[in-house]
Amino acid sequence: MNNNILSPNLPEPTGKRIVIVGGGFAGIEFAKKINHPEYQIVLLDKNNYHQFQPLFYQVATAGIEPSAISYPFRKLFQNKRNFHFRLAEVIEIKPEDKLLNTTIGLVSYDILILAMGAKTNYYGNKDLEKYTYPLKSISDSLSFRNSILHKFEQALLKANHEDVQQLLQFVVVGGGPTGVEVSGALSEMKKFILPKDYPELDFNLMKIYLIEGSDRLLNAMTLFSSEHAKHYLRSMGVDVILNKSVKSYNGRTLVLSDHTKIEADTVIWAAGIKGAGVIGLNENIYLPNQRLQVDEYNRVKGYEDIFALGDLAAHETASPQVAQGAIQQGLLLARNLNHGIDPSKWKSYKYFDKGSMATVGRNKAVAEIVGLKFSGFMAWFVWMFIHLMSILGFKNKIQTLINWAWSYFSYDQSLRLMIQANKTLPDLPEDNNPSNIQNKPEPNSSNKKLEMVK
């Protein structure tokens, strides 16, 4: 098989070609650590940059700039030999031919690493998908930030309290780290930031609700952290509602499982994730949440040359869908493949829990590290330090530190800009569109694209 024909702009490998789909924590860690001289590494992603997902909510609430948590793949790997990045989305996997059908043509592989992560799970509710805001990308975060600011601009034009309150009620669904952090950030915007910009508005009309279907927040952490997070949020004015789920939402009225109704134009959906779809693999290896079943080496069950990492991978042993798990999987797989393709030389994956943490607001956070549980200023400081050190790029670290320091000492944020695209380029002519090359799917094939979230 001539790889050069199948992949027109990729050099033919001298050894084996490893294709990584998705440049999140798992894909990046694997690409950084794989160094066998006979491997050609090809990274495919729909973006040309890595996104630091734990801080999406801070972009959404104007705390830091999008560029501070983004890092270009080409910059990251510019000194890595035999590495190639291509801006592409995968349409379909053809495992029998060892091919990926992508928006840039057919790409062959010898070893395939699926690391697209997860996407928002709406549990089949089309209205929730249509009317609520997810926070799974920088684009999502900017869309939400624009919406917040636009709601306040609209509220200035309303003549009665009911219309203003409708615009200024924010509902966050999901009591995990994202839900807790978004709720806390919105509360701090209400207290410190937005009244300076909109002194004409009555901020008593701004309400923030956090809805969680179970009996406590932060279910992945201990009761100690859950109770502290709930106390912090309620002390900040957030209405924490437990043991209730969302039944429906039509863009204006949110109905809960006990038939309680909340009138709100803005609902943030942080209540669940599912694996990014993979077309072409055996349907029996999927779990109901669309994660792929893998063995102890992260091989997709039933395939010798396809691996899944990060949020997409479902292990028989416990491995939470967190950044640390993705990083550990990527590192171990790279080390295993650096020893060659003989599984007898590989080590099995076992998740090592380094701890969990979540921030609620200024000087308010919870942390559980190496058996220690603590909260308040110390947890908040540790949270900031660990996240700062985890961001790719020295410039990004400095930029984020400056943003945080300015916000901390000035009680202000300078990023309240509504930036929206106002021009969309026309589609390419049929003959020049990369997705219309001769290797595009047959008419009866599915054209659903894989979502590379991480």
Coordinates of C-alpha atoms in Angstrom, one line a residue:
M1 CA 0.0 0.0 0.0
N2 CA 1.5 3.3 -1.0
N3 CA 1.0 5.7 1.9
N4 CA 2.1 8.6 -0.3
I5 CA -0.9 8.2 -2.6
L6 CA -3.3 7.8 0.2
S7 CA -2.0 10.7 2.2
P8 CA -0.9 13.2 -0.5
N9 CA 0.9 15.7 1.8
L10 CA 2.4 13.2 4.2
P11 CA 5.8 11.7 3.5
E12 CA 5.9 7.9 3.3
P13 CA 7.1 6.5 6.6
T14 CA 10.2 4.4 6.7
G15 CA 8.8 2.4 9.6
K16 CA 5.4 2.4 11.2
R17 CA 3.0 5.3 11.1
I18 CA 1.1 6.1 14.3
V19 CA -1.9 8.4 13.8
I20 CA -3.2 10.3 16.9
V21 CA -6.7 11.7 16.6
G22 CA -7.2 14.5 19.1
G23 CA -4.7 16.8 20.7
G24 CA -6.1 16.9 24.3
F25 CA -4.2 15.9 27.4
A26 CA -3.9 12.3 26.4
G27 CA -2.9 12.8 22.8
I28 CA -0.4 15.5 23.6
E29 CA 1.2 13.5 26.4
F30 CA 1.5 10.5 24.1
A31 CA 3.0 12.6 21.2
K32 CA 5.5 14.2 23.6
K33 CA 6.8 10.9 25.0
I34 CA 6.8 8.6 22.0
N35 CA 10.3 8.6 20.7
H36 CA 11.0 5.3 18.9
P37 CA 13.1 6.3 15.8
E38 CA 11.1 3.9 13.5
Y39 CA 7.7 5.6 14.2
Q40 CA 6.3 8.4 12.1
I41 CA 3.8 10.4 14.2
V42 CA 0.8 12.1 12.6
L43 CA -1.5 14.2 14.8
L44 CA -5.0 15.1 13.5
D45 CA -7.2 17.7 15.1
K46 CA -10.0 20.1 14.0
N47 CA -8.1 22.9 15.8
N48 CA -4.5 23.8 15.4
Y49 CA -4.0 24.3 19.1
H50 CA -4.2 22.5 22.4
Q51 CA -6.9 23.7 24.8
F52 CA -6.5 23.7 28.6
Q53 CA -9.9 22.5 29.5
P54 CA -10.0 23.0 33.3
L55 CA -10.0 26.8 32.7
F56 CA -12.7 27.1 30.1
Y57 CA -15.0 28.5 32.7
Q58 CA -12.6 31.4 33.4
V59 CA -12.6 32.4 29.7
A60 CA -16.4 32.1 29.9
T61 CA -16.6 34.5 32.8
A62 CA -13.9 37.0 31.5
G63 CA -11.3 35.9 34.0
I64 CA -8.5 35.1 31.5
E65 CA -7.9 35.5 27.8
P66 CA -8.5 32.6 25.4
S67 CA -4.9 32.7 24.1
A68 CA -3.7 32.1 27.7
I69 CA -5.0 28.6 27.7
S70 CA -4.3 27.7 24.1
Y71 CA -1.0 26.5 22.6
P72 CA -0.3 25.8 18.9
F73 CA 0.6 22.2 18.1
R74 CA 3.2 23.2 15.6
K75 CA 4.9 25.4 18.2
L76 CA 4.8 22.5 20.7
F77 CA 6.3 19.9 18.4
Q78 CA 8.5 22.1 16.1
N79 CA 11.7 20.3 17.4
K80 CA 10.3 16.8 17.3
R81 CA 11.6 14.7 14.5
N82 CA 9.3 12.7 12.2
F83 CA 6.2 14.5 13.6
H84 CA 3.5 15.9 11.3
F85 CA 0.3 17.8 12.2
R86 CA -2.7 18.0 9.9
L87 CA -5.8 20.2 10.4
A88 CA -8.5 17.6 9.8
E89 CA -11.6 15.9 11.1
V90 CA -12.2 12.2 10.9
I91 CA -15.3 11.1 9.0
E92 CA -14.9 7.3 9.3
I93 CA -12.5 4.6 10.4
K94 CA -11.9 1.6 8.1
P95 CA -10.1 -0.8 10.3
E96 CA -10.0 -3.6 7.8
D97 CA -8.0 -1.4 5.5
K98 CA -6.2 0.5 8.3
L99 CA -7.5 3.8 6.9
L100 CA -9.1 7.0 8.2
N101 CA -11.4 8.8 5.9
T102 CA -10.9 12.5 6.8
T103 CA -11.7 15.9 5.5
I104 CA -8.3 16.0 3.8
G105 CA -8.5 12.6 2.2
L106 CA -7.6 9.1 3.2
V107 CA -4.9 8.7 5.8
S108 CA -3.3 5.3 6.4
Y109 CA -2.1 4.1 9.7
D110 CA -0.2 1.2 11.3
I111 CA -1.2 2.1 14.8
L112 CA -4.2 4.3 15.6
I113 CA -4.6 6.3 18.8
L114 CA -8.1 7.6 19.5
A115 CA -7.9 10.5 21.9
M116 CA -10.9 12.7 21.0
G117 CA -12.1 12.9 24.6
A118 CA -15.7 13.5 25.4
K119 CA -18.5 15.8 24.4
T120 CA -21.6 17.1 26.3
N121 CA -24.2 14.5 27.1
Y122 CA -27.8 15.9 26.8
Y123 CA -29.3 12.4 27.4
G124 CA -31.3 12.6 24.2
N125 CA -33.0 15.8 25.0
K126 CA -33.0 17.9 21.9
D127 CA -34.3 21.1 23.6
L128 CA -31.5 21.0 26.1
E129 CA -29.0 20.6 23.3
K130 CA -30.6 23.5 21.4
Y131 CA -31.1 26.0 24.2
T132 CA -28.4 25.5 26.8
Y133 CA -24.7 26.4 26.8
P134 CA -22.0 23.7 27.0
L135 CA -18.5 24.5 28.1
K136 CA -16.4 22.0 26.2
S137 CA -14.2 24.3 24.1
I138 CA -12.8 27.8 23.9
S139 CA -15.5 28.5 21.3
D140 CA -18.2 27.5 23.8
S141 CA -16.6 29.7 26.4
L142 CA -16.5 32.7 24.2
S143 CA -20.1 32.1 23.1
F144 CA -21.2 32.0 26.7
R145 CA -19.1 35.1 27.6
N146 CA -20.8 37.0 24.7
S147 CA -24.2 35.9 25.9
I148 CA -23.6 37.1 29.5
L149 CA -22.6 40.5 28.4
H150 CA -25.3 40.7 25.8
K151 CA -28.0 39.9 28.4
F152 CA -26.9 42.8 30.5
E153 CA -26.9 45.2 27.5
Q154 CA -30.5 44.0 26.8
A155 CA -31.5 44.4 30.4
L156 CA -30.7 48.1 30.2
L157 CA -33.4 48.5 27.6
K158 CA -36.2 46.7 29.5
A159 CA -38.9 48.8 31.2
N160 CA -40.2 46.3 33.9
H161 CA -38.6 44.1 36.5
E162 CA -40.0 40.9 35.2
D163 CA -38.2 41.3 31.8
V164 CA -35.0 42.3 33.6
Q165 CA -35.1 39.4 35.9
Q166 CA -35.7 37.0 33.1
L167 CA -32.5 38.2 31.5
L168 CA -30.4 38.2 34.7
Q169 CA -31.3 34.8 36.0
F170 CA -28.6 32.2 35.4
V171 CA -29.0 28.5 35.9
V172 CA -26.0 26.1 36.1
V173 CA -27.0 22.4 35.8
G174 CA -24.5 19.9 37.2
G175 CA -22.8 20.0 40.6
G176 CA -19.4 18.7 39.5
P177 CA -16.2 20.8 39.4
T178 CA -17.3 22.7 36.3
G179 CA -20.8 23.6 37.7
V180 CA -19.3 24.6 41.1
E181 CA -16.6 26.8 39.5
V182 CA -18.9 28.5 37.0
S183 CA -21.5 29.3 39.7
G184 CA -18.8 30.8 41.9
A185 CA -17.3 32.8 39.1
L186 CA -20.8 34.2 38.2
S187 CA -21.3 35.1 41.8
E188 CA -18.1 37.1 41.9
M189 CA -18.9 38.9 38.7
K190 CA -22.2 39.9 40.3
K191 CA -20.6 41.2 43.4
F192 CA -17.4 42.8 42.2
I193 CA -17.4 43.3 38.4
L194 CA -20.7 43.9 36.7
P195 CA -22.2 46.6 39.0
K196 CA -19.3 48.9 38.0
D197 CA -20.2 48.4 34.3
Y198 CA -24.0 48.6 34.8
P199 CA -24.8 50.9 37.7
E200 CA -28.3 51.5 36.3
L201 CA -29.3 47.9 37.0
D202 CA -30.8 46.5 40.2
F203 CA -28.5 43.5 40.9
N204 CA -30.9 42.2 43.4
L205 CA -32.7 40.9 40.3
M206 CA -29.7 38.8 39.3
K207 CA -30.0 35.2 40.6
I208 CA -27.7 32.3 40.2
Y209 CA -29.0 28.7 40.6
L210 CA -26.9 25.5 40.8
I211 CA -28.9 22.4 40.2
E212 CA -27.6 18.9 41.1
G213 CA -29.6 15.7 40.7
S214 CA -27.9 13.9 43.6
D215 CA -27.8 14.7 47.3
R216 CA -24.5 16.6 47.3
L217 CA -22.0 18.5 45.1
L218 CA -18.6 17.2 43.9
N219 CA -19.6 13.5 44.1
A220 CA -16.1 12.5 43.0
M221 CA -14.7 14.0 46.2
T222 CA -15.4 13.3 49.9
L223 CA -18.3 14.7 51.9
F224 CA -15.8 17.1 53.5
S225 CA -15.2 18.9 50.2
S226 CA -18.9 18.6 49.1
E227 CA -20.1 20.4 52.3
H228 CA -17.5 23.1 52.1
A229 CA -18.3 23.8 48.5
K230 CA -22.0 24.0 49.3
H231 CA -21.3 26.4 52.2
Y232 CA -19.1 28.6 50.1
L233 CA -21.6 28.9 47.3
R234 CA -24.5 29.6 49.5
S235 CA -22.5 32.3 51.4
M236 CA -21.9 33.9 48.0
G237 CA -25.6 34.0 47.2
V238 CA -25.8 31.0 44.9
D239 CA -29.1 29.1 45.3
V240 CA -27.9 25.5 45.5
I241 CA -30.7 23.0 44.7
L242 CA -30.0 19.3 45.4
N243 CA -31.9 16.1 44.6
K244 CA -33.7 17.6 41.6
S245 CA -33.0 17.1 37.9
V246 CA -34.0 19.0 34.8
K247 CA -37.2 17.7 33.2
S248 CA -37.4 20.3 30.3
Y249 CA -36.3 23.6 29.1
N250 CA -37.7 25.7 26.2
G251 CA -35.3 28.6 26.1
R252 CA -37.2 30.5 28.8
T253 CA -38.7 28.2 31.4
L254 CA -36.7 25.5 33.1
V255 CA -38.9 22.7 34.6
L256 CA -37.4 20.5 37.4
S257 CA -38.3 17.0 38.3
D258 CA -40.6 18.2 41.1
H259 CA -42.3 20.5 38.6
T260 CA -40.6 23.6 40.0
K261 CA -40.2 26.3 37.3
I262 CA -37.4 28.8 37.0
E263 CA -37.6 31.6 34.4
A264 CA -34.2 32.1 32.9
D265 CA -32.8 33.0 29.5
T266 CA -29.4 31.5 30.3
V267 CA -28.8 27.8 31.3
I268 CA -25.3 26.3 31.4
W269 CA -25.3 22.6 30.9
A270 CA -22.6 20.8 32.9
A271 CA -24.5 17.7 33.9
G272 CA -22.8 15.0 31.9
I273 CA -20.4 13.9 29.2
K274 CA -20.2 11.0 26.8
G275 CA -17.5 9.7 24.5
A276 CA -16.9 11.3 21.2
G277 CA -18.5 9.2 18.4
V278 CA -16.3 6.8 16.4
I279 CA -17.8 5.6 13.1
G280 CA -16.6 2.3 11.7
L281 CA -15.8 0.3 14.9
N282 CA -17.7 -2.7 16.2
E283 CA -20.8 -1.4 18.0
N284 CA -20.5 -4.1 20.7
I285 CA -17.4 -2.4 22.2
Y286 CA -19.4 0.8 23.1
L287 CA -20.8 1.4 26.5
P288 CA -24.1 3.3 26.8
N289 CA -22.2 6.6 27.4
Q290 CA -20.3 6.0 24.1
R291 CA -17.0 5.2 25.7
L292 CA -14.9 2.5 24.1
Q293 CA -14.0 -0.6 26.1
V294 CA -10.3 -1.1 26.4
D295 CA -8.0 -3.7 27.9
E296 CA -5.2 -3.1 30.4
Y297 CA -2.9 -1.7 27.7
N298 CA -5.6 0.8 26.4
R299 CA -6.2 -1.3 23.3
V300 CA -9.7 -1.1 22.0
K301 CA -11.2 -4.6 22.6
G302 CA -11.3 -6.6 19.4
Y303 CA -8.5 -4.6 17.7
E304 CA -4.7 -5.2 17.9
D305 CA -3.7 -1.9 16.4
I306 CA -6.3 0.6 17.7
F307 CA -5.9 2.3 21.1
A308 CA -8.2 4.7 23.0
L309 CA -7.0 7.2 25.6
G310 CA -8.5 9.7 28.0
D311 CA -12.2 10.3 28.5
L312 CA -13.0 8.1 25.5
A313 CA -11.4 5.0 27.1
A314 CA -13.5 2.8 29.5
H315 CA -11.3 0.5 31.7
E316 CA -12.6 -2.4 33.7
T317 CA -10.7 -1.0 36.7
A318 CA -11.6 2.5 38.0
S319 CA -10.2 5.4 35.9
P320 CA -12.0 8.7 36.3
Q321 CA -12.6 11.0 33.4
V322 CA -10.1 13.6 34.6
A323 CA -7.0 15.2 33.1
Q324 CA -4.6 13.2 35.3
G325 CA -6.1 9.9 34.0
A326 CA -5.7 11.0 30.4
I327 CA -2.1 12.1 31.0
Q328 CA -1.2 8.9 32.7
Q329 CA -2.7 6.8 30.0
G330 CA -0.8 8.7 27.2
L331 CA 2.5 8.5 29.1
L332 CA 2.2 4.7 29.7
L333 CA 1.1 3.9 26.1
A334 CA 4.1 5.9 24.8
R335 CA 6.5 4.0 27.1
N336 CA 5.0 0.7 26.0
L337 CA 5.2 1.4 22.3
N338 CA 8.8 2.8 22.7
H339 CA 9.6 -0.8 23.7
G340 CA 8.1 -2.0 20.4
I341 CA 4.8 -3.7 19.5
D342 CA 5.3 -6.8 21.5
P343 CA 2.7 -6.7 24.4
S344 CA 4.9 -9.1 26.5
K345 CA 7.1 -6.1 27.1
W346 CA 4.3 -3.7 28.1
K347 CA 3.1 -2.6 31.5
S348 CA -0.6 -2.6 32.4
Y349 CA -2.4 0.7 33.1
K350 CA -3.4 1.5 36.7
Y351 CA -4.7 4.9 37.6
F352 CA -2.8 6.7 40.3
D353 CA -4.9 9.2 42.2
K354 CA -2.9 12.3 42.8
G355 CA -5.8 14.1 44.3
S356 CA -8.7 16.3 43.4
M357 CA -9.6 20.0 43.8
A358 CA -12.1 22.6 42.9
T359 CA -12.2 26.3 43.3
V360 CA -15.3 28.3 44.3
G361 CA -14.1 31.8 44.4
R362 CA -11.6 34.2 45.8
N363 CA -9.8 32.4 48.7
K364 CA -12.4 29.6 48.5
A365 CA -11.5 26.2 47.2
V366 CA -11.4 22.5 48.3
A367 CA -8.5 20.1 47.8
E368 CA -7.8 16.5 48.6
I369 CA -4.2 15.6 47.9
V370 CA -2.3 12.5 49.1
G371 CA -4.9 11.8 51.8
L372 CA -5.0 15.4 53.1
K373 CA -8.2 17.3 52.9
F374 CA -8.2 21.1 53.2
S375 CA -10.2 24.1 52.2
G376 CA -10.1 27.9 52.1
F377 CA -7.2 30.1 51.1
M378 CA -4.5 27.3 51.2
A379 CA -6.6 25.1 48.9
W380 CA -7.3 28.0 46.6
F381 CA -3.5 28.9 46.4
V382 CA -2.6 25.2 45.7
W383 CA -5.3 25.1 43.0
M384 CA -3.9 28.2 41.3
F385 CA -0.3 27.0 41.5
I386 CA -1.0 23.5 40.1
H387 CA -3.2 24.9 37.2
L388 CA -0.7 27.6 36.4
M389 CA 2.2 25.1 36.2
S390 CA 0.0 22.8 34.0
I391 CA -0.6 25.4 31.3
L392 CA 1.5 24.9 28.2
G393 CA 4.0 27.7 27.4
F394 CA 5.9 30.1 29.5
K395 CA 4.2 33.1 27.9
N396 CA 0.8 31.6 28.7
K397 CA 1.8 31.1 32.3
I398 CA 2.9 34.7 32.7
Q399 CA -0.2 36.0 30.9
T400 CA -2.5 33.9 33.2
L401 CA -0.6 35.0 36.3
I402 CA -0.9 38.6 35.4
N403 CA -4.7 38.2 34.7
W404 CA -5.2 36.5 38.1
A405 CA -3.1 39.0 40.0
W406 CA -4.9 42.0 38.4
S407 CA -8.3 40.5 39.3
Y408 CA -7.2 39.6 42.8
F409 CA -5.8 43.0 43.8
S410 CA -8.1 45.2 41.7
Y411 CA -11.4 43.3 42.2
D412 CA -11.8 43.8 38.4
Q413 CA -11.4 42.0 35.1
S414 CA -10.5 43.7 31.9
L415 CA -11.7 41.1 29.4
R416 CA -15.4 42.0 29.1
L417 CA -15.4 42.1 25.3
M418 CA -18.1 40.8 23.0
I419 CA -16.1 39.5 20.1
Q420 CA -18.1 37.9 17.3
A421 CA -17.3 36.9 13.8
N422 CA -19.2 39.0 11.3
K423 CA -18.1 37.4 8.1
T424 CA -18.3 33.8 6.9
L425 CA -16.2 32.8 3.9
P426 CA -18.2 31.1 1.2
D427 CA -17.8 27.4 0.6
L428 CA -15.1 26.4 -1.8
P429 CA -16.2 25.4 -5.3
E430 CA -17.1 21.7 -5.5
D431 CA -13.9 20.7 -7.3
N432 CA -11.6 22.5 -4.8
N433 CA -13.3 21.5 -1.6
P434 CA -10.9 19.2 0.3
S435 CA -13.8 17.1 1.5
N436 CA -14.9 16.4 -2.1
I437 CA -11.8 14.6 -3.3
Q438 CA -12.0 11.2 -4.8
N439 CA -11.6 9.5 -1.4
K440 CA -14.7 11.0 0.1
P441 CA -17.3 8.5 1.5
E442 CA -19.7 6.7 -0.7
P443 CA -23.1 8.3 -0.9
N444 CA -24.6 5.7 1.5
S445 CA -21.8 6.2 4.0
S446 CA -22.3 8.2 7.2
N447 CA -20.7 11.6 7.0
K448 CA -20.9 12.3 10.7
K449 CA -17.6 13.7 11.9
L450 CA -15.7 12.6 15.0
E451 CA -15.7 15.3 17.6
M452 CA -12.1 15.9 18.9
V453 CA -13.0 17.6 22.2
K454 CA -9.8 17.3 24.2

